[in-house]
XYZ file of C-alpha atoms in Angstrom:
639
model
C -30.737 40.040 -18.316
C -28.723 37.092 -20.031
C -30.629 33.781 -19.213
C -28.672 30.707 -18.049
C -29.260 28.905 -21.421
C -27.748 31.559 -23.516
C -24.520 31.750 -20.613
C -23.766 28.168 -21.501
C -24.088 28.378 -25.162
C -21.868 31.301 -25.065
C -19.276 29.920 -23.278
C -19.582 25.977 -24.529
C -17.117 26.849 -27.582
C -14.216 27.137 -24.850
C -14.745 23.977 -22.781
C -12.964 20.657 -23.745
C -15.381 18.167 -25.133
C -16.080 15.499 -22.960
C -13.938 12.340 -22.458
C -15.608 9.350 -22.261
C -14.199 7.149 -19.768
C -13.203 4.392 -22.764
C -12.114 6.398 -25.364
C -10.446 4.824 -28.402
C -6.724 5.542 -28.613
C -5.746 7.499 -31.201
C -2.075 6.117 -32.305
C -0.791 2.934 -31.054
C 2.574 3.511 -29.034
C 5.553 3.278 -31.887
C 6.808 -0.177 -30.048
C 2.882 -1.927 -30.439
C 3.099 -0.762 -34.099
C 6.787 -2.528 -34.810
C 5.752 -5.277 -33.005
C 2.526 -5.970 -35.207
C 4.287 -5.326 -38.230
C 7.184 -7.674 -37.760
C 4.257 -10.114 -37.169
C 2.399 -9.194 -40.102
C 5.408 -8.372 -42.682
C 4.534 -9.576 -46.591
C 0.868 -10.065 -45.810
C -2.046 -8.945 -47.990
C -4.133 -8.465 -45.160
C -2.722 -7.020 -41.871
C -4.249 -9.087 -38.961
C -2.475 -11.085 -36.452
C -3.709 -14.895 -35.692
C -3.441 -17.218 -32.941
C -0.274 -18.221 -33.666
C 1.362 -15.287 -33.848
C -0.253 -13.879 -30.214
C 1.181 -16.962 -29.044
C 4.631 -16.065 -30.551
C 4.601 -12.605 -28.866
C 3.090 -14.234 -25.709
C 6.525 -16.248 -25.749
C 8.621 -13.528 -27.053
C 7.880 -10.267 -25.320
C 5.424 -11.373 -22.302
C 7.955 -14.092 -20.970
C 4.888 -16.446 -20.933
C 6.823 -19.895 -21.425
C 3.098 -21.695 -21.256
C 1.766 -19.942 -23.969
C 0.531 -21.796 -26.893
C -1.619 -21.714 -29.942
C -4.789 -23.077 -28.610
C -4.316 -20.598 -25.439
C -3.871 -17.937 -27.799
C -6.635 -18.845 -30.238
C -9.117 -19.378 -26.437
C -7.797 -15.239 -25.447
C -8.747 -14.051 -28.682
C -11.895 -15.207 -29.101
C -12.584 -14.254 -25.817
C -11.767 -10.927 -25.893
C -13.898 -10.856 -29.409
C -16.803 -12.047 -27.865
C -16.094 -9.350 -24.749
C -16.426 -6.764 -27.424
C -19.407 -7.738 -29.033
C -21.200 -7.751 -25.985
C -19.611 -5.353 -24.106
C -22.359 -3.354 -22.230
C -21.786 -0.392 -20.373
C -21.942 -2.289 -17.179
C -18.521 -4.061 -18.512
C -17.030 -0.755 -19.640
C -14.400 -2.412 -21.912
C -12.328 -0.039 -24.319
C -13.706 1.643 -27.407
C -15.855 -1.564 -27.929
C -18.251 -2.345 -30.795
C -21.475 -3.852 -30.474
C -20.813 -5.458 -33.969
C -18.599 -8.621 -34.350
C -19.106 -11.430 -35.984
C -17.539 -13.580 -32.621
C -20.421 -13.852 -30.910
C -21.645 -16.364 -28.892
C -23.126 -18.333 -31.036
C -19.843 -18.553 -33.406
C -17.741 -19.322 -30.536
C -19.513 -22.301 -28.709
C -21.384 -24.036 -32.014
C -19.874 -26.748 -33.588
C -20.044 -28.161 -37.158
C -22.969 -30.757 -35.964
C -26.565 -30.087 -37.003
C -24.621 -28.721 -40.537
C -23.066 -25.783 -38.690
C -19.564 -24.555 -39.827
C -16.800 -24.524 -37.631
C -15.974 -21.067 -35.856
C -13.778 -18.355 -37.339
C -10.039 -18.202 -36.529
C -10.185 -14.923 -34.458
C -7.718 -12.362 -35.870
C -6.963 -9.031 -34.452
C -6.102 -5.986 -36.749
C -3.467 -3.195 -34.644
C -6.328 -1.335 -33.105
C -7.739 -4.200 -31.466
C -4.102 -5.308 -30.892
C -3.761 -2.303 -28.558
C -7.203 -2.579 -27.140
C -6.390 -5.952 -26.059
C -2.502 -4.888 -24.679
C -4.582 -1.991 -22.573
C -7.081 -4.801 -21.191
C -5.825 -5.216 -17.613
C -7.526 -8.673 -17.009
C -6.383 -10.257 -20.641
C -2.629 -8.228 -19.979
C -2.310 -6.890 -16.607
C 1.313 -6.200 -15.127
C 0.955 -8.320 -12.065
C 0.564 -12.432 -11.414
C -2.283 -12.828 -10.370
C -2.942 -12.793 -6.596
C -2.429 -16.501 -5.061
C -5.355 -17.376 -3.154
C -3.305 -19.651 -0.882
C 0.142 -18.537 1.000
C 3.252 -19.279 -1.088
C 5.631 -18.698 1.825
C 6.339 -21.446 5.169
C 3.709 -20.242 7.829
C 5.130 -22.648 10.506
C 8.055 -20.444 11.568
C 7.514 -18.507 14.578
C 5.828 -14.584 14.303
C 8.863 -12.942 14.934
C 10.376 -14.384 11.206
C 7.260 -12.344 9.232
C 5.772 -9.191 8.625
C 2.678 -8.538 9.638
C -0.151 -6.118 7.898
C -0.835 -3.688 11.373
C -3.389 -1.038 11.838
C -2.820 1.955 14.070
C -5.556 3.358 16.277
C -7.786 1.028 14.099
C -11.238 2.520 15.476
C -10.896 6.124 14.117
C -12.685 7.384 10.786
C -10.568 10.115 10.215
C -7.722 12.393 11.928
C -6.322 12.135 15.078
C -8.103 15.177 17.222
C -11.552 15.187 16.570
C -12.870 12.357 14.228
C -15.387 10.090 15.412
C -14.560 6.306 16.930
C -16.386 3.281 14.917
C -16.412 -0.449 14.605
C -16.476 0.288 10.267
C -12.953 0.823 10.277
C -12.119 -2.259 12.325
C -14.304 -4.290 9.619
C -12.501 -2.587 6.799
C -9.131 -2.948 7.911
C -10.053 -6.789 8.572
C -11.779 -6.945 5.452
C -7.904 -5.357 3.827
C -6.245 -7.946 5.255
C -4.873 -6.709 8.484
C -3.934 -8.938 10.827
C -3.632 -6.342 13.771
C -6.041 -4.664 15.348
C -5.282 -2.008 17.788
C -7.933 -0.361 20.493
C -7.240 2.362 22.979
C -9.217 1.500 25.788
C -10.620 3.664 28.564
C -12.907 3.711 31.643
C -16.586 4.513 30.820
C -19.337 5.215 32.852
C -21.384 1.924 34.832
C -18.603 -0.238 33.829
C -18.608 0.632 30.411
C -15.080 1.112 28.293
C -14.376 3.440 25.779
C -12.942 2.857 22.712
C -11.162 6.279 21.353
C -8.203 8.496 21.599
C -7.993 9.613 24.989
C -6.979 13.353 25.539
C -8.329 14.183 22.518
C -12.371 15.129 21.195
C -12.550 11.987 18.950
C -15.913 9.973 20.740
C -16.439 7.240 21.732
C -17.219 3.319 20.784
C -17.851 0.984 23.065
C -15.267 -1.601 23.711
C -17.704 -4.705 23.320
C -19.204 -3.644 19.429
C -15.465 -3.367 18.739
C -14.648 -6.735 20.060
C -17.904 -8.536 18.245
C -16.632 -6.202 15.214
C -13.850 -7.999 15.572
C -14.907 -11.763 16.042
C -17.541 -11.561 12.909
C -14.995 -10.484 10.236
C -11.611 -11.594 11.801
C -11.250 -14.682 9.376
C -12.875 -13.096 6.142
C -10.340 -12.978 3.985
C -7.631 -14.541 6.150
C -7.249 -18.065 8.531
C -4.124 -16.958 10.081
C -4.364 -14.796 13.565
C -5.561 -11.662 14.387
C -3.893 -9.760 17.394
C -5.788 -7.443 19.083
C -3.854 -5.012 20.969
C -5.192 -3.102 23.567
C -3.603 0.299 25.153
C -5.199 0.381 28.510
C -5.886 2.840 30.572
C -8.000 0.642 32.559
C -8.277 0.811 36.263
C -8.750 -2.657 37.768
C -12.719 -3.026 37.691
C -12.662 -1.990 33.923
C -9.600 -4.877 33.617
C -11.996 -7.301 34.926
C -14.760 -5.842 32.627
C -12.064 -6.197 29.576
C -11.277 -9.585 30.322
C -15.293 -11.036 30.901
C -15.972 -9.044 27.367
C -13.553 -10.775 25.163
C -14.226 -14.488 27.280
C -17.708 -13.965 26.638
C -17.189 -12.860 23.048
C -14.636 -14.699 21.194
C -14.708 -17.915 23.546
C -12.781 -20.789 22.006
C -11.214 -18.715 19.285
C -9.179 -16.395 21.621
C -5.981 -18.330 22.234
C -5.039 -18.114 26.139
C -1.264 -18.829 26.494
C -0.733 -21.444 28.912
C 1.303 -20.933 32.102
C 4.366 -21.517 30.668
C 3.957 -19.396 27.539
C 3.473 -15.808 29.690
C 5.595 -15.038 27.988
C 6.862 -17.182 25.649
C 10.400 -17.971 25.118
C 9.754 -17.778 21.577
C 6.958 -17.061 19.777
C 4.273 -19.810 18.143
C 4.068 -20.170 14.414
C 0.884 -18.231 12.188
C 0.262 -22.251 11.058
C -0.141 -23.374 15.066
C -2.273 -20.209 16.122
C -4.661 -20.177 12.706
C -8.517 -18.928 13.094
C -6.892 -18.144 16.787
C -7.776 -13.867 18.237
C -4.373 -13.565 20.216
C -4.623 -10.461 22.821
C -1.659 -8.513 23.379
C -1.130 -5.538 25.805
C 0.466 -2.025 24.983
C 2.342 0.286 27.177
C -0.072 3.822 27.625
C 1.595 6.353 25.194
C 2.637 9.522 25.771
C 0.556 12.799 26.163
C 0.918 14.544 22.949
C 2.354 18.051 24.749
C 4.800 15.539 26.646
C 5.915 14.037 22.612
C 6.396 17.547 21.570
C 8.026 18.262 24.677
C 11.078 15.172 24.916
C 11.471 15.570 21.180
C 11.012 19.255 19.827
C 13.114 18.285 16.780
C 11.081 15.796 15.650
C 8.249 17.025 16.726
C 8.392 20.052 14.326
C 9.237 18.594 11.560
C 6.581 16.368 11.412
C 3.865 19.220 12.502
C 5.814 20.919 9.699
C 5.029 17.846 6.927
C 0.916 18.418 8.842
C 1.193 21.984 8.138
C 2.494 21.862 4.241
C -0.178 18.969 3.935
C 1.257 17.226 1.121
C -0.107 13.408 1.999
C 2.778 12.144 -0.420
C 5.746 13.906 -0.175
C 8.453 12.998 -2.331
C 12.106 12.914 -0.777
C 15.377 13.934 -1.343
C 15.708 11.260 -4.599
C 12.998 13.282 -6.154
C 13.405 16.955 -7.903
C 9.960 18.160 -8.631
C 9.648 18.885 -12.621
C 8.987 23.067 -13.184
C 9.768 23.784 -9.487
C 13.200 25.084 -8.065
C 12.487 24.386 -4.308
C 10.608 26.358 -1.507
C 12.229 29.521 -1.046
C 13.668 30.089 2.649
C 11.282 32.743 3.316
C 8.450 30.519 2.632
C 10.308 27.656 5.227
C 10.891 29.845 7.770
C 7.143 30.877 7.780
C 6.416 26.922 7.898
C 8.633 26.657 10.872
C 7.336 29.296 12.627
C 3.679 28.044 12.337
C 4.802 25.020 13.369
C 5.946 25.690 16.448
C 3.157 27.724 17.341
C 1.070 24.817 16.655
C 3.704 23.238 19.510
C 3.174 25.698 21.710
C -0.434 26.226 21.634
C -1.453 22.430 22.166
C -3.846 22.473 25.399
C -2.186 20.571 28.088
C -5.475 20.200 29.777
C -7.238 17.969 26.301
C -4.207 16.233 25.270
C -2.872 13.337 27.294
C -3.079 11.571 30.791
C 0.980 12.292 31.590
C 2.113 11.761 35.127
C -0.903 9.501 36.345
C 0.400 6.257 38.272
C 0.539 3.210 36.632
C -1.671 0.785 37.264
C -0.667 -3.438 38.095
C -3.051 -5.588 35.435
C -5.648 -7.717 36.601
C -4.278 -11.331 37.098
C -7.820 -11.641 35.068
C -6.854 -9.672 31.866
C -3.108 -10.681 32.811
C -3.441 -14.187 31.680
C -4.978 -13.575 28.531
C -2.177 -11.841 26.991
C 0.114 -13.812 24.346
C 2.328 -11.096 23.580
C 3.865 -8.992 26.017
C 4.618 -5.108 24.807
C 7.060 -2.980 26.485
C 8.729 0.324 25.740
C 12.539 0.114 25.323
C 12.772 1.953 29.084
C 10.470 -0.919 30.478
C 12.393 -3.525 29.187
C 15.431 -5.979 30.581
C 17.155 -3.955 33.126
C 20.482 -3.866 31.092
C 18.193 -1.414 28.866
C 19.652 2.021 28.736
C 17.368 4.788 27.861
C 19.435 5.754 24.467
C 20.977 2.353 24.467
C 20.575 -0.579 21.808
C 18.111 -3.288 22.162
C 18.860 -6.078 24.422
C 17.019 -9.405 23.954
C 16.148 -10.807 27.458
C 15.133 -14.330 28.046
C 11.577 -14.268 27.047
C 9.974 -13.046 23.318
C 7.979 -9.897 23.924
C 7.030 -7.026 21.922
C 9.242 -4.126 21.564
C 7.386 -0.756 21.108
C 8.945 2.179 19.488
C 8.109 5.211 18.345
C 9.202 7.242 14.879
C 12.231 9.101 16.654
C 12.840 6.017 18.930
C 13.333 4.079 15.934
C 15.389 6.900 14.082
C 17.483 6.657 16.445
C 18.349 3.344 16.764
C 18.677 3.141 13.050
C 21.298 5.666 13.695
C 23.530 4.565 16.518
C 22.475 0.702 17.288
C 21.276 -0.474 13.829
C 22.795 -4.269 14.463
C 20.929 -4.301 17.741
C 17.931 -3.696 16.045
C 17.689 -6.230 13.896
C 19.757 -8.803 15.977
C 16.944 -8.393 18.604
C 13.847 -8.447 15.708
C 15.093 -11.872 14.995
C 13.659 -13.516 18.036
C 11.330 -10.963 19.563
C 8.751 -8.801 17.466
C 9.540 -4.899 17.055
C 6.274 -2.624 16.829
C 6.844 0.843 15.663
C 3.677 3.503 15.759
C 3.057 6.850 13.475
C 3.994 10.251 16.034
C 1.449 11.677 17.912
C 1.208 14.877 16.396
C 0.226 13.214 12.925
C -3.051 14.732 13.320
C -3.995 14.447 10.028
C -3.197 10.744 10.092
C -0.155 10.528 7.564
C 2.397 7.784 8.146
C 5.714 7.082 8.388
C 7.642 5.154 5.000
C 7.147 1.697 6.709
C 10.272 0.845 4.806
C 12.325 2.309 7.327
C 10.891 -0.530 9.933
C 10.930 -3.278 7.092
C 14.457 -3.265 5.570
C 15.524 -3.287 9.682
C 13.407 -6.387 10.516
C 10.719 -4.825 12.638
C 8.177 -6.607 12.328
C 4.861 -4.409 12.783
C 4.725 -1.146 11.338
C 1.543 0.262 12.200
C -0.344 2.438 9.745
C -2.887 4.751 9.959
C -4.966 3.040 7.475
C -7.558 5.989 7.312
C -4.633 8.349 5.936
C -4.453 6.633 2.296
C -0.942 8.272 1.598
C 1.966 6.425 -0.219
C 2.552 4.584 2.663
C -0.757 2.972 2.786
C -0.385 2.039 -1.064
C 2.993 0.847 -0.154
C 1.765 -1.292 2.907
C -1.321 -2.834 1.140
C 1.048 -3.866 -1.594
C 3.688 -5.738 0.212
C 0.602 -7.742 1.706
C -0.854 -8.619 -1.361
C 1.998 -11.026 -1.576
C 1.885 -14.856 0.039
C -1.804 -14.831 -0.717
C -2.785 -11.695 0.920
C -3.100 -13.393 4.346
C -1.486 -10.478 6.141
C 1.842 -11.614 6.772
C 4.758 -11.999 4.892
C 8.123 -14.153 5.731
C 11.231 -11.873 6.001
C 14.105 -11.982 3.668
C 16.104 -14.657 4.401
C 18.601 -12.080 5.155
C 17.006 -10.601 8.297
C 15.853 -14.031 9.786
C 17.622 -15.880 12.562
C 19.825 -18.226 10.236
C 21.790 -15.164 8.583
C 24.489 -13.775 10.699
C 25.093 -10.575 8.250
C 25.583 -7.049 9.880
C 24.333 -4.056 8.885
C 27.296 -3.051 7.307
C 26.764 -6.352 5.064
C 23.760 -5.712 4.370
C 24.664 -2.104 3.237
C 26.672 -4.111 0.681
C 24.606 -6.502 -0.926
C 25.117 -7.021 -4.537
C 22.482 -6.508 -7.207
C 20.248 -9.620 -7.874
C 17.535 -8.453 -10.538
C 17.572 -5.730 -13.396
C 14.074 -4.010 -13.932
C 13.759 -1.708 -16.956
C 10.206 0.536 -17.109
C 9.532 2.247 -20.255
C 6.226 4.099 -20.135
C 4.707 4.020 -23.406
C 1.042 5.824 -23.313
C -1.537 6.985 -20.835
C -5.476 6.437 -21.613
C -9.213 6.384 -20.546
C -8.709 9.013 -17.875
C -11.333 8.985 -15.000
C -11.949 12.637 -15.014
C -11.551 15.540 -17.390
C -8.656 17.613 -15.729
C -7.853 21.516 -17.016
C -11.127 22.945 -17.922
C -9.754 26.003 -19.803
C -7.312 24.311 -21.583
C -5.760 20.429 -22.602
C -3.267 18.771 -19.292
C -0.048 17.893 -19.085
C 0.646 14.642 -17.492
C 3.916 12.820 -16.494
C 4.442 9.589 -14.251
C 6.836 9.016 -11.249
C 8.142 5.771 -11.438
C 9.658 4.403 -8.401
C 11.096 1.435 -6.351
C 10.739 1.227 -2.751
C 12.611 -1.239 -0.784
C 16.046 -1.700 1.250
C 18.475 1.305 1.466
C 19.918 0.945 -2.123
C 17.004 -0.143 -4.105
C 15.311 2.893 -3.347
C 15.537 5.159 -6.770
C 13.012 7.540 -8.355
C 12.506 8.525 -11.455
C 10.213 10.897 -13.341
C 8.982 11.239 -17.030
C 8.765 14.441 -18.754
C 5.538 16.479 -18.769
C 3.571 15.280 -21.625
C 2.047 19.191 -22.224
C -1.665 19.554 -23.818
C -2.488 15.938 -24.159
C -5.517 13.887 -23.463
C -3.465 10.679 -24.537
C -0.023 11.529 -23.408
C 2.585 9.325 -25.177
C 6.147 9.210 -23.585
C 7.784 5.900 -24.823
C 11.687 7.283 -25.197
C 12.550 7.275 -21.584
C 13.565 4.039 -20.150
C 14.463 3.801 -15.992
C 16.711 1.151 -14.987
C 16.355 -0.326 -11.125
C 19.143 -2.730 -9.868
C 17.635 -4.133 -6.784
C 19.466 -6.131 -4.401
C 16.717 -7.790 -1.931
C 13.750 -7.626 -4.598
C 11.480 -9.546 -1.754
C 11.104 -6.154 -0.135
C 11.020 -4.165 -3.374
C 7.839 -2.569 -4.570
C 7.271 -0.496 -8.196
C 4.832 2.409 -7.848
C 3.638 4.154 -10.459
C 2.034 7.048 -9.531
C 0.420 9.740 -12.474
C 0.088 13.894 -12.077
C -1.221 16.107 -14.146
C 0.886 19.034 -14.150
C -0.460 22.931 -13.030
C 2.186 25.040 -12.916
C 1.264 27.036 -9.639
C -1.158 24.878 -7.837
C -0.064 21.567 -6.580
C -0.399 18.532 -8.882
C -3.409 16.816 -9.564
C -2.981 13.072 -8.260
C -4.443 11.056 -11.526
C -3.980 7.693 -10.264
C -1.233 5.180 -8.505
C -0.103 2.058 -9.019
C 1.881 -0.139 -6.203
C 3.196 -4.084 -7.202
C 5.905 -6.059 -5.341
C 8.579 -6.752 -7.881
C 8.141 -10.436 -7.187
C 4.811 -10.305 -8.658
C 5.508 -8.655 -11.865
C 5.291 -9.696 -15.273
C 7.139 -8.247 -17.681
C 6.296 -6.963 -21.569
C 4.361 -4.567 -22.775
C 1.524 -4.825 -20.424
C -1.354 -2.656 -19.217
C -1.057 -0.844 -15.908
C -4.588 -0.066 -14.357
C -4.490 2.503 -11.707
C -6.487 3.311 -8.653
C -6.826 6.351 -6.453
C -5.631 7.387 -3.355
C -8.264 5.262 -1.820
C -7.087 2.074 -3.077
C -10.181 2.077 -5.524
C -9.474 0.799 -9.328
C -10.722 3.611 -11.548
C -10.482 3.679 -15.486
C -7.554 5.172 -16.015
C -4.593 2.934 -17.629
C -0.752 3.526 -18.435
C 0.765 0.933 -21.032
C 4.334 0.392 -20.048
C 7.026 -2.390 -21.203
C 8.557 -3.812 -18.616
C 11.705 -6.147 -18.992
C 13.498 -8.319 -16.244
C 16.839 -10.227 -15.705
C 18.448 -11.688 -13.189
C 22.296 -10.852 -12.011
């Protein structure tokens, strides 16, 4: 019999070695080594100084602050970095032997010591410190105080929304907890949404009715709420609650969040229920506004008023791709899915339709219920479904603003469709009142929606199933990394009150910025990918944004490389509202019959980019920084 020791040693001359998670890069990209050399031409020795860093700082980093003495401070810094760099720091093919150390870099010439050394990099240390994402990341740093006007009222930002905040995973069967209430908070979310239900002694549920998800009690959810609702943001949180509350559990709700959050719930005076327009995010700061939200539909009745939609989206659940590409996109290697394969897709699909138990999934046809003058009077913002709304509404119909603000609430098709037919509607009535659109029912997997489509038409609140960490997750945590991260985000000036363009002006905006993305090298991957042989990796790079902007683009397959160097494509994005516009990077590594491996992803608003050659650091699916790095060059001009 062949022992286990002699298996491995057999078969250890046909696995790759292994990577460490800093490796040192082989050959610098053939742009780093022109650029060193035209700063080093006609020297003996080839080492760049302070002032040439600072040069390149001012030359290809658009840094207009950059000077010597900042230069000379990075350097040394960075020396000193790698001649202490322990494994805690992880810092690129580091040496433990430098002579900046930190006794050279803070002693002086007094007690007869010599002045420190004029740090000098030679081109490998050059490219280490290009790859360094805190010495030369691709994005401004992150204010930590808002840069836009927070005293206009809600309805003139975005604002960072949750959907069915209390659920750990999918949609049918996942458990309820107050841990993704605190993370969301904790992510910046300024909207918090619980489905609440009548429980047993009084008690409410917190979960998705009709479904097997369990329960959380309503009152953990609500202290959940008050103990982490100003963590990494002042400005409000609004809780909205779906009830399904009979009156006694109304009167429950209402003594739960008095007792809980006290002075920091905001109860609207008299005169504000509603409001005729809304207050500002400066007025209502460290404030817990509660807003109502119409009871949704069963799922069975969803699949049932909207069969179309409804299989197309059970189709995207069925395929499970969590980041489908679109119609901009041709998948390298791949000539489509052939119609046989479709038409099985389909088919499953609507079997999936038909066999969804009418018994488990929904409360359809039970009587509304009146709110509790109690519970009533706490609520700020009003929600209503288009059919609920002024009596001028037509089921079908555009949006008509009546002569209070309220809350609009639409779902994926509802907002399709206005996109469609009453697009100017849409964003005429955004302008004074919020819009709220929610993922489909049958998202059981919890995928989203491209929030875009809500964004570039002024609605307000596109909720996301932050559990489902698919693009559009990456997409919404990146637009609300902007203004400070404090969870909303003023409109373009172009969808607020003051602008009186149409939709078919805004269909014909003219370019205002130029972005060019070269993508020069890939390094330090996380993971070892391809046991039996080397990968292939290539990069999607991609703008997201208003109608126009949106172009994607797609390196080459960079075959049987562990450092995959692309550098001679270059992808040019006009963008015309670059406010809305976000650059993702996203990395594969190619299999030619299995689905790609998803390396890493990288999601910036355009306004917060710097360009040059800078160093990319990406994170998984999750959100979570990993190792793994792209160096790109990035250039920018205005039009």
């Amino acid at each position: 019999m062949v022992s286990i020791a002699r298996l491995k040693e057999a078969c250890s001359h046909c696995l790759p070695p292994t990577v460490a998670p800093y490796h040192a890069v082989c050959t610098p990209p053939a742009l780093v080594t022109r650029v060193f050399e035209q700063a080093t031409i006609g020297r003996d020795v080839r080492v760049i100084g302070p002032a040439d860093l600072a040069k390149f700082m001012t030359d290809w980093q658009g840094d207009r602050n950059a000077t010597e003495e900042r230069a000379t401070s990075l350097m040394a810094d960075f020396n000193f970095l790698k001649s202490t760099a322990s494994r805690a720091l992880r810092i690129p093919g580091l040496s433990h032997s430098s002579k900046y150390s930190l006794s050279s870099r803070h002693s002086g010439s007094k007690h007869g010591q010599s002045a420190p050394e004029t740090p000098t990099f030679d081109i490998a240390t050059f490219l280490k410190f290009l790859l360094h994402p805190e010495f030369n990341g691709h994005r401004v740093p992150v204010s930590k105080t808002p840069t836009d006007d927070m005293n206009a009222p809600l309805s003139d930002y975005y604002i960072f929304s949750s959907h069915n905040t209390y659920l750990m995973g999918n949609q049918l069967c996942s458990p309820s907890s107050t841990a993704p209430i605190v993370k969301a908070l904790l992510d910046g979310c300024r909207v918090i949404e619980l489905d609440c239900w009548n429980g047993s002694n009084k008690r409410i549920d917190v979960l998705h009715g009709g479904t097997l998800t369990k329960a959380v009690p309503f009152e953990d959810c609500v202290k959940a709420i008050k103990d982490n609702a100003f963590t990494t943001s002042a400005y409000p949180v609004v809780v909205t609650i779906e009830s399904h509350l009979d009156l006694e559990h109304q009167k429950e709700a209402a003594r739960v969040l008095n007792k809980i959050l006290g002075n920091i719930m905001f109860v609207p005076p008299p005169n504000e229920l509603p409001p005729q327009s809304f207050r500002s995010p400066e007025q209502l700061k460290h404030r817990i506004i509660i807003s109502d939200k119409p009871p949704g539909d069963a799922l069975l009745s969803q699949a049932a008023n909207e069969p179309e939609f409804a299989q197309q989206t059970l189709l995207h659940e069925v395929v499970r791709d969590p980041s489908p590409d679109n119609r901009h996109e041709h998948r390298h290697g791949r000539r489509g899915k052939k119609k046989k394969l479709r038409r099985r897709q389909s088919q499953i699909a609507e079997s999936r339709i038909q066999k969804l138990p009418s018994g488990k999934l929904g409360d359809s046809g039970r009587p509304a219920i009146a709110n509790d003058p109690a519970f009533d009077e706490l609520l700020y913002i009003h929600c209503q479904k288009p059919t609920e709304m002024a009596t001028a509404q037509k089921k079908g119909g555009p949006l008509i603003k009546g002569q209070h603000a309220i809350m609009a609430n639409l779902s994926e098709s509802q907002l399709d469709d206005l996109i469609e037919d009453h697009t100017d509607s849409l964003i005429e009535f955004s302008k004074t009142n919020l819009t709220r659109v929610y993922p489909f029912g049958l998202r059981v997997t919890s995928s989203n929606a491209d929030p875009m489509d809500a964004w570039e038409h002024g609605v307000q609140v596109a909720a996301i199933n932050m559990q489902g960490r698919d693009r559009p997750v990456w997409i919404s945590k990146a637009i609300f990394s902007r203004n400070g991260g404090c969870g909303y985000v003023k409109k373009p000036d172009i969808l607020l009150p003051e602008s009186n363009m149409d939709h078919k002006s805004l269909m014909n905006l003219q370019p205002k910025l130029e972005l060019k993305v070269t993508v020069l090298l890939g390094t330090d991957w996380h993971k070892n990918y391809d046991v039996f042989k080397k990968p292939g990796y290539f990069v999607k790079v991609a703008i997201h944004g208003m109608h126009d902007d949106e172009q994607k683009f797609k390196t080459h397959v960079c075959k049987r490389s562990r450092e995959p160097h692309w550098e001679v494509e270059e992808f040019v994005f006009q963008i015309r509202v670059p406010k809305l516009a976000i650059l993702r990077l996203e990395v594969r590594e190619y299999d030619r019959i299995v689905r790609d491996d998803m390396v890493g992803q990288s999601c910036v608003p355009v306004t917060e980019h710097r360009q040059g050659i800078r160093a990319v650091q990406l994170a998984s699916k999750k959100g979570e920084p990993g190792s793994s790095k792209l160096l790109c060059h990035f250039i920018t001009r205005t039009l």
